[in-house]
Amino acid sequence: MYSFSKYKKVGLLLGPLLFILLQVLPPFIINEEVQNVISVAAWMIVWWLTEPVSISVTALIPLVLFPLFGIMDIKETSGNYGSHIVYLFFGGFVMALALEKVNLHKRIALNIIKRTGTSPDRVVLGFMLATALLSMWISNTASTVVMLPIAIQVINLLIHDQDGFTEKDQNFALSIMLAIAFSANIGGTATLIGTPPNVVLTGIIENEYGIQISFVNWMVMGIPFALMMLAVCFFVVVKWIYPSHLKALNNADEIIDKAISDLGPINKKEAIVLIVFSITILLWILRAQLNNWFGLSLSDTGISMMAALALFTITHDFNKGGFILDWKDTEKLPWGILILFGGGLALASGLSKVGFIDLIGQSIASNQNLSIIMIISLLILVMLFMTELVSNVALVAIFVPVVAAIAIGLNVPVLHVCVPVTLASSCAFMLPMATPPNAIVFASGYIKVYQMAKVGFILNIIAVALLILYSKFVIQHFF
């Protein structure tokens, strides 16, 4: 049952009250235009942070208030909600729906686990790799939900063996649950469509600065980061904090084999989805070369929509008119996230149009005593630890325009700061409420809050350090 806490009640009232207060005060922030945008932004930020209503509902505020206060007309404001970046993610969502509908994601995950081996540590590694791979293409929530029942079956082997559920067994259960949640969070950083914050960043940067981030560029940069974080996670969770020291898992291979057997041989629908999925990834990777060779105008969004259209129109049974996806399947599509993208883009456009972003950049540039690396480190640290408590999508929508302005003020390329800060939003490992995967595995009953916080804090600090190094030495080679 939904709980409307005092915190949410205060947020519900504070948002509009803060808006009104900023409206009735004399213009103290440069001019009236800037103050109007700041008033709207204050309302949205309060509601995004406290979530008295859905963050997607909050994202609709610019559609009402921007035209009303002359910030942008309705055509210009609503254009942000139909940005091509929104359709890039829509296509990604549709592909994820198809993978889940035909159960191909489960088949892929089980085969990865089977190939990594069935010794205890290798089982955990297999679950990590499978979860991360799925999370690159489908939501981290769906990835976790797929892996959790399989992990519970493996844990049940230890609960019902001759020596009962020993301390070593409990450590194994704890490590496999944490590994699934953390890998689901990490996997999304590897691709542009892996997690919503990546797409919010892309949209804002392209809309405001005309800088395009290609799918392949992000992937070439993101995969090494994800692999490093997975390696760190495996070492910290499995080898350092919660080692099980178990010698073997009896019958674990039988559970995996049975789960694969229950799926049966790959069917026509799975084959179609696999072909569409593979061609889409190949087109994303080779887009620039194909455009040069054949004079095409392929875009990442166009490729994404091709895949979506194919999955709605390719039939697996011509006589009966059976298609991979029907429109009713989109009831499961997270439409609210797409609206949230639009709201974030609209807010960033409003702040930019009235000169607020330039104002921040100029203020930073006028202060010559600031250390660039210290400012970037602080931004990464603030983003990572704030996302333990607040929606990472909303935080990126709030932070990225400001971070971009700071980068300009520091005379640093915008992406060299914005990309690591955005990646930090997907590295919340400490608390169950930080991300859906954390909450899902916590609900399994095998993890206590202090256990997640203990290992999560260490991973958070390592992630901050890695992102600082990435910002200084790596990002420049990709963007």
Coordinates of C-alpha atoms in Angstrom, one line a residue:
M1 CA 0.0 0.0 0.0
Y2 CA 1.3 3.5 -0.9
S3 CA 2.5 5.5 2.1
F4 CA 2.1 9.2 2.0
S5 CA 4.6 10.2 4.6
K6 CA 5.1 13.5 6.3
Y7 CA 8.2 14.0 4.1
K8 CA 6.0 13.7 1.0
K9 CA 3.3 16.0 2.4
V10 CA 5.9 18.7 3.2
G11 CA 7.3 18.3 -0.3
L12 CA 3.9 18.5 -1.9
L13 CA 3.2 21.9 -0.3
L14 CA 6.8 23.2 -0.3
G15 CA 7.2 23.0 -4.1
P16 CA 4.4 25.4 -5.1
L17 CA 5.0 27.6 -2.0
L18 CA 8.6 28.1 -3.0
F19 CA 7.5 28.9 -6.6
I20 CA 5.0 31.5 -5.3
L21 CA 7.6 33.0 -2.9
L22 CA 10.1 33.4 -5.7
Q23 CA 7.5 35.0 -7.9
V24 CA 6.3 37.6 -5.4
L25 CA 9.8 38.6 -4.4
P26 CA 11.4 41.5 -6.4
P27 CA 13.7 40.2 -9.1
F28 CA 17.0 39.5 -7.3
I29 CA 18.5 37.0 -9.8
I30 CA 19.7 39.2 -12.7
N31 CA 16.2 39.8 -14.2
E32 CA 12.6 38.7 -14.2
E33 CA 13.0 36.1 -17.0
V34 CA 15.7 34.2 -15.0
Q35 CA 13.7 34.4 -11.9
N36 CA 10.7 32.9 -13.6
V37 CA 12.7 29.9 -14.8
I38 CA 14.3 29.5 -11.3
S39 CA 10.9 29.5 -9.7
V40 CA 9.7 26.7 -12.0
A41 CA 13.0 24.8 -11.5
A42 CA 12.6 25.1 -7.7
W43 CA 9.1 23.6 -7.7
M44 CA 10.3 20.8 -10.0
I45 CA 13.4 20.1 -7.9
V46 CA 11.5 19.9 -4.7
W47 CA 9.0 17.5 -6.1
W48 CA 11.7 15.4 -7.8
L49 CA 13.6 15.1 -4.6
T50 CA 10.6 14.4 -2.3
E51 CA 8.4 12.5 -4.8
P52 CA 4.9 13.4 -3.4
V53 CA 3.7 12.7 -7.0
S54 CA 5.4 10.6 -9.7
I55 CA 8.5 12.2 -11.0
S56 CA 6.9 11.9 -14.5
V57 CA 4.0 14.0 -13.4
T58 CA 6.5 16.6 -12.1
A59 CA 8.1 16.6 -15.6
L60 CA 4.8 17.9 -17.1
I61 CA 5.1 21.2 -15.2
P62 CA 7.1 23.1 -17.9
L63 CA 4.2 22.4 -20.4
V64 CA 1.9 24.5 -18.2
L65 CA 4.2 27.1 -16.7
F66 CA 6.7 27.9 -19.4
P67 CA 4.1 29.2 -21.9
L68 CA 2.2 30.9 -19.1
F69 CA 5.1 32.9 -17.9
G70 CA 6.5 33.6 -21.4
I71 CA 9.7 31.5 -20.9
M72 CA 9.0 29.4 -24.1
D73 CA 5.8 29.0 -26.1
I74 CA 3.9 25.8 -26.1
K75 CA 5.3 24.6 -29.4
E76 CA 8.9 25.1 -28.3
T77 CA 8.3 23.6 -24.9
S78 CA 6.4 20.5 -26.2
G79 CA 9.1 19.9 -28.8
N80 CA 11.4 18.7 -26.0
Y81 CA 8.9 15.9 -25.2
G82 CA 9.2 14.7 -28.8
S83 CA 13.0 14.9 -29.1
H84 CA 14.6 12.2 -31.2
I85 CA 16.5 11.1 -28.1
V86 CA 13.1 10.1 -26.6
Y87 CA 12.5 7.9 -29.6
L88 CA 16.0 6.3 -29.3
F89 CA 15.0 5.1 -25.9
F90 CA 11.5 4.2 -27.0
G91 CA 13.1 1.8 -29.5
G92 CA 15.3 0.4 -26.8
F93 CA 12.3 -0.2 -24.6
V94 CA 10.5 -2.0 -27.4
M95 CA 13.5 -4.3 -28.0
A96 CA 13.6 -5.1 -24.3
L97 CA 9.9 -5.9 -24.3
A98 CA 10.5 -8.4 -27.2
L99 CA 13.4 -10.0 -25.4
E100 CA 11.3 -10.5 -22.3
K101 CA 8.1 -11.6 -24.1
V102 CA 9.8 -14.5 -25.9
N103 CA 12.0 -15.4 -22.8
L104 CA 15.2 -14.9 -24.8
H105 CA 16.8 -12.9 -22.0
K106 CA 16.4 -15.9 -19.6
R107 CA 17.9 -18.3 -22.2
I108 CA 20.9 -16.0 -22.7
A109 CA 21.5 -15.6 -18.9
L110 CA 21.2 -19.3 -18.1
N111 CA 23.7 -20.2 -20.9
I112 CA 26.2 -17.7 -19.5
I113 CA 25.9 -19.1 -16.0
K114 CA 26.4 -22.7 -17.4
R115 CA 29.6 -21.7 -19.1
T116 CA 31.2 -20.0 -16.2
G117 CA 31.2 -23.2 -14.1
T118 CA 29.5 -24.3 -10.9
S119 CA 32.1 -23.9 -8.2
P120 CA 30.7 -21.3 -5.6
D121 CA 32.8 -18.3 -6.7
R122 CA 32.3 -19.1 -10.4
V123 CA 28.5 -19.4 -9.9
V124 CA 28.5 -15.8 -8.4
L125 CA 30.7 -14.7 -11.3
G126 CA 28.3 -16.2 -13.8
F127 CA 25.3 -14.5 -12.2
M128 CA 27.2 -11.2 -12.3
L129 CA 28.1 -11.5 -16.0
A130 CA 24.6 -12.6 -17.0
T131 CA 22.9 -9.9 -15.1
A132 CA 25.2 -7.1 -16.4
L133 CA 24.8 -8.3 -20.0
L134 CA 21.0 -8.3 -19.7
S135 CA 21.1 -4.9 -18.0
M136 CA 22.9 -3.4 -21.0
W137 CA 19.8 -3.9 -23.1
I138 CA 16.8 -4.3 -20.7
S139 CA 15.9 -2.5 -17.5
N140 CA 18.0 -3.3 -14.4
T141 CA 14.7 -4.2 -12.7
A142 CA 13.8 -6.8 -15.3
S143 CA 17.4 -8.2 -15.2
T144 CA 17.2 -8.6 -11.4
V145 CA 13.7 -10.2 -11.6
V146 CA 15.0 -12.8 -14.1
M147 CA 18.0 -13.8 -12.1
L148 CA 16.5 -13.8 -8.6
P149 CA 14.4 -17.0 -8.8
I150 CA 17.4 -18.9 -10.3
A151 CA 19.7 -17.7 -7.5
I152 CA 17.1 -18.7 -4.9
Q153 CA 17.0 -22.2 -6.3
V154 CA 20.8 -22.4 -6.0
I155 CA 20.6 -21.1 -2.4
N156 CA 18.0 -23.7 -1.5
L157 CA 20.6 -26.4 -2.3
L158 CA 22.6 -25.1 0.7
I159 CA 19.6 -24.7 3.0
H160 CA 18.5 -28.3 2.5
D161 CA 21.9 -30.1 2.5
Q162 CA 23.1 -32.3 5.4
D163 CA 24.8 -29.5 7.4
G164 CA 22.0 -27.0 7.2
F165 CA 22.3 -23.3 6.4
T166 CA 25.8 -22.7 7.8
E167 CA 27.6 -19.3 8.1
K168 CA 29.6 -20.1 4.9
D169 CA 26.3 -20.9 3.2
Q170 CA 24.8 -17.6 4.4
N171 CA 27.8 -15.7 3.1
F172 CA 27.3 -17.3 -0.3
A173 CA 23.6 -16.4 -0.3
L174 CA 24.5 -12.8 0.7
S175 CA 27.2 -12.5 -2.0
I176 CA 25.1 -13.9 -4.8
M177 CA 22.2 -11.5 -3.9
L178 CA 24.4 -8.5 -3.7
A179 CA 26.2 -9.5 -6.9
I180 CA 23.0 -9.6 -8.8
A181 CA 21.8 -6.2 -7.6
F182 CA 25.2 -4.5 -8.1
S183 CA 25.7 -6.0 -11.5
A184 CA 22.3 -4.9 -12.7
N185 CA 23.2 -1.3 -11.8
I186 CA 26.7 -1.5 -13.3
G187 CA 25.5 -3.2 -16.6
G188 CA 23.4 -0.2 -17.5
T189 CA 26.4 2.1 -17.7
A190 CA 27.8 0.1 -20.7
T191 CA 25.4 1.3 -23.3
L192 CA 23.5 4.4 -24.2
I193 CA 20.1 2.8 -23.7
G194 CA 21.2 0.7 -20.7
T195 CA 19.8 3.1 -18.1
P196 CA 17.7 6.3 -18.4
P197 CA 20.3 8.8 -17.0
N198 CA 22.5 8.1 -20.0
V199 CA 19.8 9.1 -22.4
V200 CA 18.8 12.2 -20.3
L201 CA 22.5 13.3 -20.6
T202 CA 22.6 12.7 -24.3
G203 CA 19.4 14.7 -24.9
I204 CA 20.4 17.7 -22.8
I205 CA 23.9 17.9 -24.3
E206 CA 22.7 17.6 -27.9
N207 CA 19.8 20.1 -27.4
E208 CA 21.8 22.7 -25.7
Y209 CA 25.3 22.3 -27.1
G210 CA 24.9 20.5 -30.4
I211 CA 27.2 17.7 -29.2
Q212 CA 26.1 14.3 -30.4
I213 CA 27.0 11.1 -28.5
S214 CA 26.9 8.1 -30.7
F215 CA 25.9 4.7 -29.6
V216 CA 29.2 3.1 -30.4
N217 CA 31.3 5.9 -28.8
W218 CA 29.4 5.4 -25.5
M219 CA 29.7 1.6 -25.8
V220 CA 33.5 1.7 -26.4
M221 CA 33.8 4.0 -23.4
G222 CA 31.2 2.3 -21.2
I223 CA 32.1 -1.4 -21.5
P224 CA 35.6 -1.0 -20.0
F225 CA 34.2 1.0 -17.1
A226 CA 31.5 -1.6 -16.5
L227 CA 34.0 -4.5 -16.7
M228 CA 36.3 -2.7 -14.2
M229 CA 33.4 -2.1 -11.8
L230 CA 32.3 -5.7 -12.1
A231 CA 35.8 -6.9 -11.3
V232 CA 36.0 -4.6 -8.3
C233 CA 32.6 -5.7 -7.2
F234 CA 33.5 -9.4 -7.5
F235 CA 36.7 -8.9 -5.5
V236 CA 35.1 -6.8 -2.7
V237 CA 31.9 -8.9 -2.3
V238 CA 33.1 -12.4 -3.0
K239 CA 36.8 -12.4 -2.0
W240 CA 37.0 -9.7 0.7
I241 CA 33.9 -8.8 2.6
Y242 CA 31.7 -11.9 2.3
P243 CA 33.9 -14.9 1.2
S244 CA 32.0 -18.2 1.5
H245 CA 35.0 -20.5 1.4
L246 CA 32.7 -23.2 0.1
K247 CA 34.4 -26.0 -1.8
A248 CA 31.5 -27.1 -4.1
L249 CA 27.8 -26.7 -4.8
N250 CA 26.3 -30.1 -5.2
N251 CA 23.6 -30.3 -8.0
A252 CA 24.0 -26.6 -9.0
D253 CA 24.7 -27.7 -12.6
E254 CA 21.5 -29.8 -12.5
I255 CA 19.4 -26.8 -11.6
I256 CA 20.9 -24.7 -14.4
D257 CA 20.5 -27.6 -16.9
K258 CA 16.9 -28.2 -15.9
A259 CA 16.1 -24.5 -16.2
I260 CA 17.6 -24.5 -19.8
S261 CA 15.7 -27.7 -20.6
D262 CA 12.4 -26.2 -19.4
L263 CA 12.8 -23.5 -22.0
G264 CA 12.9 -26.1 -24.7
P265 CA 14.7 -25.6 -28.0
I266 CA 15.0 -22.1 -29.4
N267 CA 11.7 -21.4 -31.3
K268 CA 10.9 -19.2 -34.3
K269 CA 9.9 -16.2 -32.2
E270 CA 13.1 -16.2 -30.3
A271 CA 15.1 -16.6 -33.5
I272 CA 13.4 -13.6 -35.1
V273 CA 14.0 -11.4 -32.0
L274 CA 17.7 -12.6 -31.9
I275 CA 18.2 -11.7 -35.5
V276 CA 16.5 -8.2 -35.2
F277 CA 18.5 -7.6 -32.0
S278 CA 21.8 -8.6 -33.5
I279 CA 21.3 -6.6 -36.7
T280 CA 20.4 -3.5 -34.6
I281 CA 23.5 -3.7 -32.6
L282 CA 25.6 -4.3 -35.7
L283 CA 24.0 -1.2 -37.4
W284 CA 24.7 0.9 -34.3
I285 CA 28.3 -0.1 -34.4
L286 CA 28.8 0.3 -38.1
R287 CA 26.5 3.3 -38.6
A288 CA 29.3 5.8 -39.5
Q289 CA 31.0 3.4 -42.0
L290 CA 27.7 2.5 -43.7
N291 CA 26.8 6.2 -44.1
N292 CA 30.2 6.8 -45.7
W293 CA 30.2 3.8 -48.0
F294 CA 26.6 4.0 -49.3
G295 CA 25.8 7.7 -48.8
L296 CA 23.1 6.9 -46.2
S297 CA 21.8 9.0 -43.4
L298 CA 21.4 6.4 -40.7
S299 CA 21.1 7.7 -37.1
D300 CA 21.1 5.9 -33.8
T301 CA 17.4 6.9 -33.3
G302 CA 16.5 5.8 -36.8
I303 CA 18.1 2.4 -36.2
S304 CA 16.3 2.0 -32.9
M305 CA 13.0 2.8 -34.6
M306 CA 13.7 0.3 -37.4
A307 CA 14.1 -2.4 -34.8
A308 CA 10.8 -1.4 -33.0
L309 CA 8.9 -1.3 -36.3
A310 CA 10.3 -4.7 -37.3
L311 CA 9.2 -6.3 -34.0
F312 CA 5.7 -5.0 -34.5
T313 CA 5.4 -6.0 -38.2
I314 CA 7.4 -9.2 -38.7
T315 CA 5.1 -12.2 -38.4
H316 CA 6.1 -15.5 -36.9
D317 CA 2.8 -17.1 -38.2
F318 CA 1.7 -15.6 -41.6
N319 CA -1.6 -17.6 -41.7
K320 CA -2.8 -16.6 -38.3
G321 CA -1.2 -13.1 -38.4
G322 CA 1.0 -13.7 -35.3
F323 CA 3.5 -10.9 -34.6
I324 CA 6.4 -10.8 -32.2
L325 CA 4.8 -7.7 -30.5
D326 CA 1.3 -6.4 -30.4
W327 CA 0.5 -2.8 -29.4
K328 CA -1.1 -4.0 -26.2
D329 CA 2.3 -5.2 -25.1
T330 CA 3.3 -1.6 -24.8
E331 CA 1.1 -1.4 -21.7
K332 CA 4.3 -2.7 -19.9
L333 CA 6.5 0.0 -21.5
P334 CA 7.5 2.7 -18.9
W335 CA 5.9 5.6 -20.6
G336 CA 6.5 7.8 -17.6
I337 CA 10.3 7.7 -18.2
L338 CA 9.8 9.0 -21.7
I339 CA 7.8 12.0 -20.3
L340 CA 10.6 12.5 -17.7
F341 CA 13.1 12.8 -20.5
G342 CA 11.0 15.5 -22.1
G343 CA 10.6 17.4 -18.8
G344 CA 14.4 17.3 -18.2
L345 CA 15.1 18.6 -21.7
A346 CA 12.5 21.3 -21.3
L347 CA 13.9 22.5 -18.0
A348 CA 17.4 22.6 -19.4
S349 CA 16.2 24.5 -22.5
G350 CA 14.5 27.1 -20.3
L351 CA 17.5 27.6 -18.1
S352 CA 19.7 28.0 -21.2
K353 CA 17.3 30.3 -23.0
V354 CA 17.2 32.9 -20.2
G355 CA 21.0 32.8 -19.8
F356 CA 21.2 31.1 -16.4
I357 CA 23.6 28.4 -17.6
D358 CA 25.9 31.1 -19.1
L359 CA 25.7 32.9 -15.7
I360 CA 27.0 29.9 -13.8
G361 CA 29.8 29.4 -16.4
Q362 CA 30.9 33.0 -16.1
S363 CA 30.8 32.9 -12.3
I364 CA 33.1 29.8 -12.3
A365 CA 35.4 31.3 -14.9
S366 CA 35.8 34.5 -12.9
N367 CA 37.2 32.5 -9.9
Q368 CA 40.7 31.5 -10.8
N369 CA 41.5 29.9 -7.4
L370 CA 39.4 26.8 -8.0
S371 CA 41.1 23.4 -8.7
I372 CA 39.5 21.7 -11.7
I373 CA 40.1 18.2 -10.4
M374 CA 38.7 19.1 -7.0
I375 CA 35.5 20.5 -8.5
I376 CA 35.0 17.5 -10.7
S377 CA 35.7 15.1 -7.8
L378 CA 33.2 17.0 -5.7
L379 CA 30.5 16.8 -8.4
I380 CA 31.0 13.1 -8.8
L381 CA 30.9 12.5 -5.0
V382 CA 27.8 14.6 -4.6
M383 CA 25.9 12.9 -7.4
L384 CA 26.9 9.4 -6.3
F385 CA 25.9 9.7 -2.7
M386 CA 22.7 11.8 -3.4
T387 CA 21.5 9.1 -5.8
E388 CA 21.4 6.8 -2.7
L389 CA 18.3 8.7 -1.7
V390 CA 16.9 10.3 -4.8
S391 CA 15.9 9.0 -8.3
N392 CA 19.0 9.0 -10.4
V393 CA 17.0 10.1 -13.5
A394 CA 15.6 13.2 -11.8
L395 CA 19.1 14.0 -10.4
V396 CA 20.7 13.9 -13.8
A397 CA 18.0 16.1 -15.2
I398 CA 18.7 18.6 -12.4
F399 CA 22.5 18.3 -12.3
V400 CA 23.6 18.0 -15.9
P401 CA 22.7 21.6 -17.1
V402 CA 24.5 23.0 -14.0
V403 CA 27.5 20.6 -14.4
A404 CA 27.8 21.6 -18.1
A405 CA 27.9 25.2 -17.2
I406 CA 30.6 24.6 -14.6
A407 CA 32.6 22.7 -17.2
I408 CA 32.4 25.7 -19.6
G409 CA 33.4 28.0 -16.8
L410 CA 36.4 25.8 -16.1
N411 CA 37.3 25.8 -19.8
V412 CA 36.9 22.0 -19.8
P413 CA 35.1 20.1 -22.5
V414 CA 31.5 19.6 -21.3
L415 CA 31.5 15.8 -21.8
H416 CA 34.7 15.3 -19.8
V417 CA 32.7 16.4 -16.7
C418 CA 29.1 15.4 -17.5
V419 CA 29.8 11.8 -18.5
P420 CA 31.6 10.7 -15.3
V421 CA 29.0 12.6 -13.2
T422 CA 26.2 10.8 -15.1
L423 CA 27.9 7.4 -14.6
A424 CA 28.1 8.2 -10.9
S425 CA 24.3 8.2 -10.8
S426 CA 24.3 4.5 -11.6
C427 CA 26.8 3.6 -8.9
A428 CA 24.5 3.6 -5.8
F429 CA 25.4 0.4 -3.9
M430 CA 24.7 1.3 -0.2
L431 CA 21.0 1.3 0.5
P432 CA 18.0 -0.9 -0.5
M433 CA 16.0 2.2 -1.6
A434 CA 18.8 3.5 -3.8
T435 CA 17.8 1.4 -6.9
P436 CA 15.1 -1.1 -7.8
P437 CA 17.6 -4.0 -8.0
N438 CA 18.9 -3.2 -4.5
A439 CA 15.3 -3.2 -3.2
I440 CA 14.4 -6.4 -4.9
V441 CA 17.3 -8.5 -3.6
F442 CA 16.8 -6.9 -0.1
A443 CA 13.2 -8.2 -0.1
S444 CA 14.6 -11.8 -0.6
G445 CA 15.4 -11.8 3.1
Y446 CA 19.0 -12.9 2.7
I447 CA 20.4 -9.4 3.2
K448 CA 20.3 -6.9 6.1
V449 CA 20.6 -3.2 5.6
Y450 CA 23.9 -2.9 7.5
Q451 CA 25.4 -5.7 5.3
M452 CA 24.5 -3.9 2.1
A453 CA 25.7 -0.6 3.5
K454 CA 29.0 -2.1 4.6
V455 CA 30.0 -3.4 1.2
G456 CA 28.1 -0.6 -0.7
F457 CA 30.1 2.2 1.0
I458 CA 33.4 0.6 -0.1
L459 CA 32.1 0.2 -3.6
N460 CA 30.9 3.8 -3.7
I461 CA 34.3 5.1 -2.7
I462 CA 36.0 3.0 -5.2
A463 CA 33.5 4.1 -7.9
V464 CA 34.2 7.8 -7.1
A465 CA 38.0 7.2 -7.4
L466 CA 37.6 5.3 -10.6
L467 CA 35.3 8.0 -12.1
I468 CA 37.8 10.7 -11.2
L469 CA 40.6 8.8 -13.0
Y470 CA 38.2 8.2 -15.9
S471 CA 37.5 11.9 -16.1
K472 CA 41.2 12.9 -16.1
F473 CA 42.7 10.2 -18.3
V474 CA 40.1 8.2 -20.3
I475 CA 37.1 10.3 -21.3
Q476 CA 39.2 12.6 -23.5
H477 CA 40.0 9.7 -25.8
F478 CA 36.4 9.0 -26.6
F479 CA 34.7 12.4 -26.6

